Amino acid sequence: MLTYFPVPYEDELLYSCVARYALHTGQADNQKAVIRDIFGIGTAVAIPDIPSHLQDLSRNVSRVWKTNVNQLIAEFTLAPLYFPFLSEMQVRQTISSMASKEGGKIHTRMGLVASSIQPPTYFRFCPKCLEEQKRILGECYWLRKHQLPSIDVCIKHNCKLENSNVYFHPKQKHHFHSAIKECQPCTAQAIEVNKDERRLIEFHEQLLMNPILQGFGPNRWSLFYQSLAKDLGFVHKNRVQHHDINLFLRKKWGNSRFNVYLDEDNSNDWITNLFRKHRKSFHPIRHLMVTSVLMPERTLSEVLDLVAKLPTERIEPVKITVPTDMPAVQIKSHRDEWNKLIEDNPAWGVKKIRTLSSGSRVYAWLYRNDGDWLMFNSPKEDKSTMRRKVVDYQDWDSKNVINLEAIYAELVQSKERPRLTQSYLVKQLPRANSIQKHLIDLPQTKQWLDSHAECLDDYIILRLNTAYRIIIEKNVEVKRWRLIRIANIREELITNRIENEIQLLENKGK
């Protein structure tokens, strides 16, 4: 057992506590010794977000820190960010793995490995938070809220989070890097954060500050979003209007720093699937981008309370059979009449037979009084529907190209247009879903889309030039940070080509 372990600071990663222990005990260069001290084993891996071996750690530090596995998970890891959006089984298995020595499958089990939203490349810090920590505490540490995937702003100081010198998942698997050694003081870059962006970031931080070690499961979230769509008027004739929801969310997030999660190819699919029956879990930012703007009067705690009250399993309607004491002769009479209708109309299905006056009457009587027999003695399909219309792919292909040319000419003139991805362009066409499925049969359409679809660099450069014109019109100095902010560009998306364009615009504005 250890006789010393540093007192954790507010919102500190457990990883950071271990790194400070190594520094305080003079073992920063002997990480194997640190791992043996903390975990009692020399093979534990330094995982920053969702670590394992927590049972061993809590036991080894129990003399100086009375803690347990659940407290460590809730207050010093990033697991609470994900738990409410997973199934109960996933959460139980994750907590069990985090407590044990078998943590190799944690990220896969939680769906993080396959997710398109990846953790930050480097540990990050806020320059102003760093100064405060050094001034008040005499040292600095890694904050959990600065390592959240997709969040690159410190809303406490309204400045951009800076990358440190150490990878978030470094190649040195057993090394715990301390913030005080890896963070270089720098000037904070001011960031403007609008109301919706701030609320979304606050929702992320609230998941960490008010942890829920419970998975609500897919059925609860399915029912919640179906009810939400109905309450907000996005349901027509019992059908969710996915297109209207997409338009609303695009309007809300289209000009924000989070628009990248709407502009990717097939990005609309996750919104549509979110309002359908859930067959998989969704990344927290997906949920929070929707709930934060569709429920502006609700706090995150209130939203989660609503979800928690819903049933964990789908309640199937109970089939009620009404017992009857019908005479056998009456049953036989109706059966014979139904069989005669089928015999007289061999090409008809049930729906067409019921259009007959006698057909509707007989079907209704049998459905109420002899339902099981009716189900086994009905036409299986309407044979008339077997005559399918032959699709003229060549004509369809040519019309698509004509429509695309007209749509494209209008879109490129729009000052605040979205990125013209292949998926977005197809969605502007009639029968868009069918086109996606039959692109192999539509060679002209596919060739046109391949040649006109806009790559991410081109779209970002377009936004930079729009930002440049706005700055010039306002008669203010053209600065790199100002271009990036007005163009809503994430730092990690800036390639060499984009950086060259930024420098070109800066020089042009002098």
Short mmCIF file of C-alpha atoms in Angstrom, two decimals:
data_model
loop_
_atom_site.label_atom_id
_atom_site.label_comp_id
_atom_site.label_asym_id
_atom_site.label_seq_id
_atom_site.Cartn_x
_atom_site.Cartn_y
_atom_site.Cartn_z
CA MET A 1 0.00 0.00 0.00
CA LEU A 2 1.11 3.54 -0.75
CA THR A 3 1.83 6.01 2.01
CA TYR A 4 1.54 8.98 -0.37
CA PHE A 5 -0.74 9.91 -3.26
CA PRO A 6 -1.55 13.46 -4.43
CA VAL A 7 -4.95 14.90 -3.59
CA PRO A 8 -7.00 15.05 -6.83
CA TYR A 9 -8.03 18.49 -8.04
CA GLU A 10 -11.43 19.49 -9.35
CA ASP A 11 -12.29 17.79 -12.66
CA GLU A 12 -8.85 16.15 -12.87
CA LEU A 13 -8.22 13.06 -14.95
CA LEU A 14 -7.08 10.03 -12.95
CA TYR A 15 -4.28 9.78 -15.50
CA SER A 16 -3.16 13.27 -14.39
CA CYS A 17 -3.15 12.23 -10.71
CA VAL A 18 -0.83 9.32 -11.48
CA ALA A 19 1.41 11.61 -13.58
CA ARG A 20 1.69 14.05 -10.66
CA TYR A 21 2.49 11.13 -8.31
CA ALA A 22 5.38 10.16 -10.60
CA LEU A 23 6.65 13.74 -10.62
CA HIS A 24 6.28 14.28 -6.87
CA THR A 25 8.10 11.04 -6.00
CA GLY A 26 10.95 11.66 -8.46
CA GLN A 27 10.01 8.66 -10.62
CA ALA A 28 8.94 10.49 -13.76
CA ASP A 29 11.68 8.71 -15.72
CA ASN A 30 10.96 5.31 -14.16
CA GLN A 31 7.40 4.67 -15.25
CA LYS A 32 7.55 0.91 -14.63
CA ALA A 33 8.15 1.65 -10.96
CA VAL A 34 5.19 4.05 -10.96
CA ILE A 35 2.88 1.43 -12.47
CA ARG A 36 3.97 -1.18 -9.92
CA ASP A 37 3.38 1.33 -7.10
CA ILE A 38 -0.07 2.35 -8.26
CA PHE A 39 -1.50 -0.85 -9.75
CA GLY A 40 0.66 -3.54 -8.13
CA ILE A 41 1.46 -4.94 -11.57
CA GLY A 42 4.01 -3.97 -14.22
CA THR A 43 1.80 -4.40 -17.30
CA ALA A 44 -0.94 -1.80 -16.73
CA VAL A 45 -1.37 0.64 -19.64
CA ALA A 46 -1.62 4.42 -19.24
CA ILE A 47 -5.10 5.05 -20.68
CA PRO A 48 -6.28 8.67 -20.21
CA ASP A 49 -10.02 8.49 -20.89
CA ILE A 50 -11.43 5.11 -19.83
CA PRO A 51 -8.74 3.20 -17.86
CA SER A 52 -8.80 -0.24 -16.25
CA HIS A 53 -7.15 -1.77 -13.12
CA LEU A 54 -9.23 0.57 -10.91
CA GLN A 55 -9.88 -2.04 -8.23
CA ASP A 56 -6.13 -2.51 -7.75
CA LEU A 57 -5.55 1.25 -7.67
CA SER A 58 -8.26 1.92 -5.06
CA ARG A 59 -6.87 -0.84 -2.86
CA ASN A 60 -3.25 0.38 -3.13
CA VAL A 61 -4.09 4.01 -2.27
CA SER A 62 -6.68 3.18 0.43
CA ARG A 63 -4.35 4.18 3.27
CA VAL A 64 -4.17 7.81 2.06
CA TRP A 65 -7.29 8.08 -0.12
CA LYS A 66 -10.56 6.36 0.75
CA THR A 67 -12.08 5.84 -2.66
CA ASN A 68 -13.77 3.10 -4.68
CA VAL A 69 -14.18 2.04 -8.30
CA ASN A 70 -17.49 3.87 -8.88
CA GLN A 71 -16.11 7.15 -7.52
CA LEU A 72 -13.00 6.88 -9.67
CA ILE A 73 -15.10 6.26 -12.78
CA ALA A 74 -17.63 9.00 -12.00
CA GLU A 75 -15.25 11.79 -11.00
CA PHE A 76 -11.91 11.13 -12.70
CA THR A 77 -12.57 9.48 -16.11
CA LEU A 78 -14.48 10.37 -19.29
CA ALA A 79 -16.79 7.34 -19.02
CA PRO A 80 -19.79 9.39 -17.68
CA LEU A 81 -19.86 11.23 -21.01
CA TYR A 82 -20.95 8.00 -22.74
CA PHE A 83 -22.85 5.93 -20.15
CA PRO A 84 -26.40 7.40 -20.44
CA PHE A 85 -26.41 6.69 -24.19
CA LEU A 86 -25.37 3.03 -23.91
CA SER A 87 -27.38 -0.05 -22.97
CA GLU A 88 -27.54 -1.30 -19.40
CA MET A 89 -25.48 -4.35 -20.38
CA GLN A 90 -22.78 -2.21 -22.03
CA VAL A 91 -22.43 -0.05 -18.92
CA ARG A 92 -22.28 -3.02 -16.55
CA GLN A 93 -19.63 -4.73 -18.68
CA THR A 94 -17.64 -1.49 -19.02
CA ILE A 95 -17.60 -0.84 -15.27
CA SER A 96 -16.59 -4.46 -14.65
CA SER A 97 -13.74 -4.18 -17.18
CA MET A 98 -12.56 -0.84 -15.77
CA ALA A 99 -12.40 -2.40 -12.31
CA SER A 100 -10.51 -5.48 -13.52
CA LYS A 101 -7.17 -6.12 -15.19
CA GLU A 102 -8.95 -6.97 -18.48
CA GLY A 103 -9.47 -3.57 -20.09
CA GLY A 104 -8.48 -4.37 -23.67
CA LYS A 105 -12.02 -4.42 -25.10
CA ILE A 106 -13.49 -1.41 -23.29
CA HIS A 107 -13.35 1.08 -26.18
CA THR A 108 -14.62 -1.51 -28.68
CA ARG A 109 -17.51 -2.52 -26.41
CA MET A 110 -18.56 1.11 -26.03
CA GLY A 111 -18.50 1.66 -29.81
CA LEU A 112 -15.71 4.25 -29.66
CA VAL A 113 -13.30 2.41 -31.96
CA ALA A 114 -15.81 2.31 -34.83
CA SER A 115 -17.14 5.83 -34.23
CA SER A 116 -16.48 8.54 -36.84
CA ILE A 117 -15.96 10.98 -33.95
CA GLN A 118 -12.52 10.28 -32.57
CA PRO A 119 -10.79 11.55 -29.40
CA PRO A 120 -8.40 14.51 -29.68
CA THR A 121 -5.00 13.74 -31.15
CA TYR A 122 -3.12 15.54 -28.35
CA PHE A 123 -3.80 16.36 -24.73
CA ARG A 124 -5.22 19.87 -24.66
CA PHE A 125 -5.20 22.78 -22.25
CA CYS A 126 -6.51 26.30 -21.86
CA PRO A 127 -3.66 28.86 -21.52
CA LYS A 128 -5.64 30.91 -19.01
CA CYS A 129 -6.63 27.88 -16.93
CA LEU A 130 -2.95 26.88 -16.97
CA GLU A 131 -1.94 30.28 -15.56
CA GLU A 132 -4.61 30.07 -12.85
CA GLN A 133 -3.53 26.58 -11.83
CA LYS A 134 0.10 27.61 -11.50
CA ARG A 135 -0.79 30.77 -9.57
CA ILE A 136 -3.24 29.15 -7.14
CA LEU A 137 -1.97 25.56 -6.87
CA GLY A 138 1.69 25.93 -7.74
CA GLU A 139 1.35 23.26 -10.45
CA CYS A 140 -0.98 22.38 -13.30
CA TYR A 141 -2.97 19.29 -14.27
CA TRP A 142 -5.04 17.77 -17.07
CA LEU A 143 -8.73 18.73 -16.87
CA ARG A 144 -11.32 16.23 -18.08
CA LYS A 145 -13.43 18.86 -19.84
CA HIS A 146 -10.47 19.90 -21.99
CA GLN A 147 -10.12 16.37 -23.42
CA LEU A 148 -13.72 15.96 -24.64
CA PRO A 149 -13.98 14.78 -28.26
CA SER A 150 -15.36 17.45 -30.62
CA ILE A 151 -15.03 20.28 -28.05
CA ASP A 152 -12.06 22.62 -28.62
CA VAL A 153 -13.13 25.69 -26.61
CA CYS A 154 -12.80 26.69 -22.96
CA ILE A 155 -16.09 28.46 -22.28
CA LYS A 156 -14.83 29.67 -18.90
CA HIS A 157 -12.35 32.00 -20.64
CA ASN A 158 -13.83 32.01 -24.18
CA CYS A 159 -10.57 30.90 -25.73
CA LYS A 160 -9.34 28.11 -27.95
CA LEU A 161 -7.89 24.97 -26.38
CA GLU A 162 -4.24 24.50 -27.32
CA ASN A 163 -2.52 21.22 -28.16
CA SER A 164 0.20 20.05 -25.79
CA ASN A 165 3.33 18.15 -26.84
CA VAL A 166 1.98 14.71 -25.94
CA TYR A 167 -0.36 12.42 -27.85
CA PHE A 168 -3.65 11.57 -26.14
CA HIS A 169 -2.97 7.89 -26.85
CA PRO A 170 0.85 7.86 -26.98
CA LYS A 171 3.00 5.04 -28.30
CA GLN A 172 4.67 4.81 -24.89
CA LYS A 173 1.91 2.69 -23.37
CA HIS A 174 3.16 2.81 -19.78
CA HIS A 175 4.14 6.48 -19.54
CA PHE A 176 2.01 9.02 -17.63
CA HIS A 177 2.83 12.50 -18.94
CA SER A 178 2.36 15.37 -16.50
CA ALA A 179 0.79 18.63 -17.64
CA ILE A 180 3.47 20.80 -16.05
CA LYS A 181 6.17 19.21 -18.22
CA GLU A 182 4.17 19.01 -21.46
CA CYS A 183 2.26 22.33 -21.60
CA GLN A 184 4.13 25.35 -22.90
CA PRO A 185 2.74 28.77 -21.85
CA CYS A 186 1.25 30.63 -24.79
CA THR A 187 -1.08 33.50 -25.62
CA ALA A 188 -4.75 32.58 -25.45
CA GLN A 189 -6.65 32.88 -28.73
CA ALA A 190 -9.99 34.61 -28.10
CA ILE A 191 -13.04 32.75 -29.41
CA GLU A 192 -16.60 33.98 -29.85
CA VAL A 193 -19.09 31.38 -28.67
CA ASN A 194 -22.75 31.84 -29.53
CA LYS A 195 -25.65 30.81 -27.28
CA ASP A 196 -26.30 27.43 -28.93
CA GLU A 197 -22.60 26.50 -28.94
CA ARG A 198 -22.24 27.44 -25.28
CA ARG A 199 -25.30 25.42 -24.31
CA LEU A 200 -23.99 22.37 -26.19
CA ILE A 201 -20.57 22.59 -24.49
CA GLU A 202 -22.26 23.08 -21.11
CA PHE A 203 -24.29 19.91 -21.71
CA HIS A 204 -21.03 17.99 -22.25
CA GLU A 205 -19.53 19.35 -19.06
CA GLN A 206 -22.70 18.62 -17.07
CA LEU A 207 -22.43 14.94 -18.00
CA LEU A 208 -19.06 14.94 -16.22
CA MET A 209 -20.12 17.07 -13.25
CA ASN A 210 -23.36 15.12 -12.60
CA PRO A 211 -22.33 11.59 -13.57
CA ILE A 212 -24.88 8.85 -14.21
CA LEU A 213 -23.41 5.34 -14.00
CA GLN A 214 -26.38 3.84 -15.80
CA GLY A 215 -27.21 3.05 -19.40
CA PHE A 216 -30.69 4.07 -20.46
CA GLY A 217 -30.71 1.67 -23.40
CA PRO A 218 -31.97 1.95 -27.00
CA ASN A 219 -35.70 1.54 -26.28
CA ARG A 220 -35.87 4.50 -23.91
CA TRP A 221 -34.06 6.76 -26.38
CA SER A 222 -36.27 5.54 -29.26
CA LEU A 223 -39.43 6.38 -27.33
CA PHE A 224 -37.99 9.70 -26.17
CA TYR A 225 -37.19 10.95 -29.70
CA GLN A 226 -40.50 9.73 -31.11
CA SER A 227 -42.33 11.60 -28.35
CA LEU A 228 -40.14 14.68 -28.86
CA ALA A 229 -40.90 14.76 -32.60
CA LYS A 230 -44.61 14.52 -31.88
CA ASP A 231 -44.53 17.26 -29.21
CA LEU A 232 -42.70 19.65 -31.55
CA GLY A 233 -45.04 19.07 -34.49
CA PHE A 234 -42.57 17.04 -36.59
CA VAL A 235 -45.10 14.20 -37.04
CA HIS A 236 -47.70 14.04 -39.80
CA LYS A 237 -50.17 11.14 -39.94
CA ASN A 238 -48.08 9.19 -37.43
CA ARG A 239 -44.95 9.58 -39.57
CA VAL A 240 -41.91 11.50 -38.35
CA GLN A 241 -40.98 14.26 -40.81
CA HIS A 242 -37.23 13.59 -40.92
CA HIS A 243 -36.65 16.15 -43.66
CA ASP A 244 -38.12 18.95 -41.53
CA ILE A 245 -35.99 17.95 -38.55
CA ASN A 246 -32.88 17.94 -40.77
CA LEU A 247 -33.66 21.41 -42.06
CA PHE A 248 -34.19 22.75 -38.55
CA LEU A 249 -30.92 21.30 -37.24
CA ARG A 250 -29.00 22.46 -40.30
CA LYS A 251 -30.33 25.98 -39.77
CA LYS A 252 -29.25 25.87 -36.11
CA TRP A 253 -25.78 24.38 -36.58
CA GLY A 254 -24.97 25.25 -40.20
CA ASN A 255 -22.98 28.38 -39.31
CA SER A 256 -21.48 27.11 -36.07
CA ARG A 257 -18.20 25.41 -35.21
CA PHE A 258 -20.15 22.13 -35.04
CA ASN A 259 -21.35 22.23 -38.65
CA VAL A 260 -18.70 19.67 -39.59
CA TYR A 261 -20.94 17.02 -38.02
CA LEU A 262 -23.68 17.92 -40.51
CA ASP A 263 -21.55 18.43 -43.62
CA GLU A 264 -19.93 15.01 -43.87
CA ASP A 265 -21.11 12.59 -46.56
CA ASN A 266 -24.29 10.79 -45.47
CA SER A 267 -24.32 12.97 -42.35
CA ASN A 268 -28.11 13.19 -42.48
CA ASP A 269 -28.40 9.46 -41.87
CA TRP A 270 -27.60 9.74 -38.18
CA ILE A 271 -30.33 12.34 -37.64
CA THR A 272 -32.89 10.18 -39.40
CA ASN A 273 -31.82 7.07 -37.49
CA LEU A 274 -31.91 8.97 -34.20
CA PHE A 275 -35.67 9.47 -34.65
CA ARG A 276 -36.28 5.86 -35.67
CA LYS A 277 -36.08 2.69 -33.61
CA HIS A 278 -32.56 2.60 -32.16
CA ARG A 279 -30.57 -0.44 -33.18
CA LYS A 280 -27.23 0.98 -32.02
CA SER A 281 -25.92 3.65 -29.70
CA PHE A 282 -25.07 7.15 -30.94
CA HIS A 283 -22.13 9.32 -29.94
CA PRO A 284 -23.01 11.80 -27.15
CA ILE A 285 -22.53 14.83 -29.41
CA ARG A 286 -25.27 13.50 -31.71
CA HIS A 287 -27.74 13.38 -28.83
CA LEU A 288 -26.66 16.71 -27.37
CA MET A 289 -26.73 18.60 -30.69
CA VAL A 290 -30.38 17.59 -31.01
CA THR A 291 -31.64 17.92 -27.42
CA SER A 292 -29.84 21.19 -26.69
CA VAL A 293 -31.67 23.05 -29.50
CA LEU A 294 -34.96 21.14 -29.66
CA MET A 295 -35.50 21.48 -25.90
CA PRO A 296 -34.16 24.99 -25.19
CA GLU A 297 -36.13 25.41 -21.97
CA ARG A 298 -34.94 22.13 -20.43
CA THR A 299 -31.75 21.47 -18.51
CA LEU A 300 -29.76 18.35 -19.31
CA SER A 301 -30.80 16.82 -15.97
CA GLU A 302 -34.46 17.32 -16.88
CA VAL A 303 -33.92 15.71 -20.29
CA LEU A 304 -32.24 12.66 -18.74
CA ASP A 305 -34.97 12.41 -16.10
CA LEU A 306 -37.57 12.23 -18.88
CA VAL A 307 -35.63 9.45 -20.61
CA ALA A 308 -35.13 7.52 -17.35
CA LYS A 309 -38.90 7.36 -16.75
CA LEU A 310 -39.56 5.56 -20.05
CA PRO A 311 -39.80 1.73 -20.19
CA THR A 312 -36.58 -0.16 -20.80
CA GLU A 313 -38.28 -2.69 -23.07
CA ARG A 314 -40.80 -2.10 -25.83
CA ILE A 315 -44.31 -3.00 -24.72
CA GLU A 316 -45.94 -5.01 -27.50
CA PRO A 317 -49.72 -4.68 -27.91
CA VAL A 318 -51.60 -7.69 -26.55
CA LYS A 319 -53.74 -9.49 -29.09
CA ILE A 320 -57.24 -9.74 -27.66
CA THR A 321 -59.44 -12.56 -28.92
CA VAL A 322 -63.15 -12.29 -28.25
CA PRO A 323 -64.66 -15.68 -27.45
CA THR A 324 -67.80 -16.46 -29.45
CA ASP A 325 -70.43 -19.14 -29.34
CA MET A 326 -71.30 -18.94 -33.01
CA PRO A 327 -73.11 -21.98 -34.41
CA ALA A 328 -70.94 -24.16 -36.63
CA VAL A 329 -73.37 -23.67 -39.53
CA GLN A 330 -72.91 -19.87 -39.39
CA ILE A 331 -69.11 -20.20 -39.36
CA LYS A 332 -69.21 -22.64 -42.28
CA SER A 333 -71.48 -20.29 -44.24
CA HIS A 334 -69.05 -17.38 -43.97
CA ARG A 335 -66.03 -19.57 -44.72
CA ASP A 336 -67.71 -20.92 -47.87
CA GLU A 337 -68.62 -17.39 -48.96
CA TRP A 338 -65.01 -16.22 -48.48
CA ASN A 339 -63.61 -19.21 -50.41
CA LYS A 340 -66.10 -18.49 -53.23
CA LEU A 341 -64.88 -14.87 -53.47
CA ILE A 342 -61.27 -16.07 -53.76
CA GLU A 343 -62.26 -18.67 -56.39
CA ASP A 344 -64.13 -16.09 -58.48
CA ASN A 345 -61.23 -13.60 -58.30
CA PRO A 346 -58.07 -15.73 -58.46
CA ALA A 347 -55.77 -12.82 -59.35
CA TRP A 348 -56.96 -10.59 -56.53
CA GLY A 349 -55.43 -10.07 -53.13
CA VAL A 350 -57.21 -9.42 -49.82
CA LYS A 351 -57.20 -5.66 -50.27
CA LYS A 352 -58.94 -5.86 -53.64
CA ILE A 353 -61.47 -8.47 -52.52
CA ARG A 354 -62.47 -6.21 -49.65
CA THR A 355 -63.47 -3.51 -52.16
CA LEU A 356 -66.47 -5.69 -53.02
CA SER A 357 -69.55 -5.08 -50.88
CA SER A 358 -69.86 -8.76 -49.94
CA GLY A 359 -66.09 -9.08 -49.57
CA SER A 360 -65.89 -6.29 -47.02
CA ARG A 361 -68.78 -7.76 -45.00
CA VAL A 362 -67.48 -11.34 -44.99
CA TYR A 363 -63.92 -10.31 -44.19
CA ALA A 364 -65.09 -8.17 -41.23
CA TRP A 365 -67.20 -11.01 -39.80
CA LEU A 366 -64.41 -13.59 -40.13
CA TYR A 367 -61.83 -11.17 -38.72
CA ARG A 368 -63.92 -10.71 -35.56
CA ASN A 369 -65.14 -14.26 -35.10
CA ASP A 370 -62.80 -16.63 -36.94
CA GLY A 371 -59.55 -14.66 -37.27
CA ASP A 372 -57.07 -17.56 -37.13
CA TRP A 373 -58.83 -19.41 -39.98
CA LEU A 374 -59.01 -16.19 -42.03
CA MET A 375 -55.26 -15.58 -41.72
CA PHE A 376 -54.49 -19.08 -43.09
CA ASN A 377 -57.08 -18.94 -45.85
CA SER A 378 -56.45 -15.64 -47.56
CA PRO A 379 -54.58 -14.86 -50.80
CA LYS A 380 -50.93 -14.38 -49.94
CA GLU A 381 -50.45 -11.58 -52.44
CA ASP A 382 -52.22 -9.61 -55.10
CA LYS A 383 -51.01 -11.23 -58.28
CA SER A 384 -51.79 -8.06 -60.23
CA THR A 385 -48.94 -6.36 -58.40
CA MET A 386 -46.50 -8.81 -59.97
CA ARG A 387 -46.54 -6.83 -63.19
CA ARG A 388 -43.80 -4.41 -62.37
CA LYS A 389 -43.06 -1.31 -64.38
CA VAL A 390 -39.85 -1.59 -66.38
CA VAL A 391 -37.54 1.29 -65.43
CA ASP A 392 -36.06 3.32 -68.28
CA TYR A 393 -32.66 3.93 -66.69
CA GLN A 394 -31.31 5.84 -69.69
CA ASP A 395 -34.13 8.39 -69.59
CA TRP A 396 -33.89 8.65 -65.79
CA ASP A 397 -30.13 9.13 -66.06
CA SER A 398 -30.44 11.96 -68.59
CA LYS A 399 -33.12 13.77 -66.56
CA ASN A 400 -30.97 13.54 -63.44
CA VAL A 401 -28.09 15.31 -65.17
CA ILE A 402 -30.40 18.07 -66.46
CA ASN A 403 -31.84 18.57 -62.97
CA LEU A 404 -28.39 18.52 -61.38
CA GLU A 405 -27.09 21.19 -63.76
CA ALA A 406 -29.98 23.49 -62.85
CA ILE A 407 -29.69 22.80 -59.11
CA TYR A 408 -25.91 23.26 -59.14
CA ALA A 409 -26.09 26.57 -61.02
CA GLU A 410 -28.45 27.92 -58.35
CA LEU A 411 -26.55 26.52 -55.36
CA VAL A 412 -23.12 27.84 -56.31
CA GLN A 413 -24.55 31.37 -56.35
CA SER A 414 -25.74 31.08 -52.75
CA LYS A 415 -23.51 32.90 -50.25
CA GLU A 416 -24.42 30.67 -47.31
CA ARG A 417 -24.73 27.32 -49.00
CA PRO A 418 -23.68 24.01 -47.44
CA ARG A 419 -20.87 21.90 -48.81
CA LEU A 420 -21.92 20.36 -52.12
CA THR A 421 -21.14 16.74 -51.36
CA GLN A 422 -22.36 13.92 -53.57
CA SER A 423 -24.89 12.95 -50.91
CA TYR A 424 -26.23 16.49 -50.58
CA LEU A 425 -26.60 16.94 -54.35
CA VAL A 426 -28.44 13.63 -54.73
CA LYS A 427 -30.88 14.62 -51.98
CA GLN A 428 -31.97 17.62 -54.06
CA LEU A 429 -33.27 15.29 -56.80
CA PRO A 430 -36.65 13.57 -57.07
CA ARG A 431 -36.49 9.91 -55.91
CA ALA A 432 -33.21 10.61 -54.11
CA ASN A 433 -33.21 7.35 -52.13
CA SER A 434 -33.69 5.30 -55.30
CA ILE A 435 -30.85 7.15 -57.02
CA GLN A 436 -28.47 6.25 -54.17
CA LYS A 437 -29.36 2.57 -54.59
CA HIS A 438 -29.12 2.57 -58.39
CA LEU A 439 -26.07 4.74 -59.09
CA ILE A 440 -24.41 1.77 -60.79
CA ASP A 441 -27.29 1.84 -63.32
CA LEU A 442 -27.01 5.61 -63.81
CA PRO A 443 -23.50 6.17 -65.26
CA GLN A 444 -24.08 9.77 -66.42
CA THR A 445 -25.42 10.76 -62.99
CA LYS A 446 -22.48 9.12 -61.25
CA GLN A 447 -19.94 10.74 -63.59
CA TRP A 448 -21.53 14.16 -63.07
CA LEU A 449 -21.51 13.75 -59.28
CA ASP A 450 -17.88 12.59 -59.25
CA SER A 451 -16.78 15.64 -61.23
CA HIS A 452 -18.86 18.24 -59.33
CA ALA A 453 -18.86 17.01 -55.72
CA GLU A 454 -16.97 19.49 -53.55
CA CYS A 455 -14.01 18.29 -51.47
CA LEU A 456 -13.62 19.58 -47.92
CA ASP A 457 -10.58 21.76 -48.72
CA ASP A 458 -12.42 23.55 -51.54
CA TYR A 459 -15.40 24.23 -49.29
CA ILE A 460 -13.22 25.58 -46.48
CA ILE A 461 -11.37 27.86 -48.93
CA LEU A 462 -14.74 29.13 -50.17
CA ARG A 463 -15.75 29.97 -46.57
CA LEU A 464 -12.39 31.66 -45.99
CA ASN A 465 -12.92 33.92 -48.99
CA THR A 466 -16.43 34.73 -47.78
CA ALA A 467 -14.98 35.56 -44.36
CA TYR A 468 -12.35 37.75 -46.02
CA ARG A 469 -15.05 39.79 -47.81
CA ILE A 470 -16.98 40.22 -44.54
CA ILE A 471 -13.85 41.47 -42.76
CA ILE A 472 -13.03 43.91 -45.55
CA GLU A 473 -16.62 45.21 -45.53
CA LYS A 474 -16.36 45.81 -41.77
CA ASN A 475 -13.10 47.68 -42.36
CA VAL A 476 -11.16 45.73 -39.72
CA GLU A 477 -7.71 44.17 -39.93
CA VAL A 478 -7.46 40.80 -41.62
CA LYS A 479 -6.06 38.37 -39.06
CA ARG A 480 -5.66 34.61 -39.12
CA TRP A 481 -7.82 34.06 -36.03
CA ARG A 482 -10.51 36.33 -37.41
CA LEU A 483 -10.66 34.47 -40.73
CA ILE A 484 -10.87 31.11 -38.96
CA ARG A 485 -13.54 32.29 -36.53
CA ILE A 486 -15.83 33.88 -39.12
CA ALA A 487 -15.38 30.91 -41.48
CA ASN A 488 -16.14 28.47 -38.59
CA ILE A 489 -13.11 26.27 -39.28
CA ARG A 490 -11.84 23.69 -36.81
CA GLU A 491 -8.07 23.85 -36.30
CA GLU A 492 -7.55 20.15 -36.99
CA LEU A 493 -9.09 20.56 -40.48
CA ILE A 494 -6.47 23.08 -41.58
CA THR A 495 -4.23 21.43 -44.20
CA ASN A 496 -1.15 22.94 -45.86
CA ARG A 497 -3.27 24.10 -48.77
CA ILE A 498 -5.75 25.84 -46.44
CA GLU A 499 -2.92 27.39 -44.41
CA ASN A 500 -1.43 28.82 -47.62
CA GLU A 501 -4.83 30.31 -48.51
CA ILE A 502 -5.08 31.91 -45.04
CA GLN A 503 -1.61 33.48 -45.40
CA LEU A 504 -2.50 34.68 -48.91
CA LEU A 505 -5.66 36.40 -47.63
CA GLU A 506 -3.78 37.92 -44.67
CA ASN A 507 -1.18 39.43 -47.02
CA LYS A 508 -3.88 40.54 -49.42
CA GLY A 509 -5.67 42.45 -46.63
CA LYS A 510 -2.60 44.44 -45.55
#
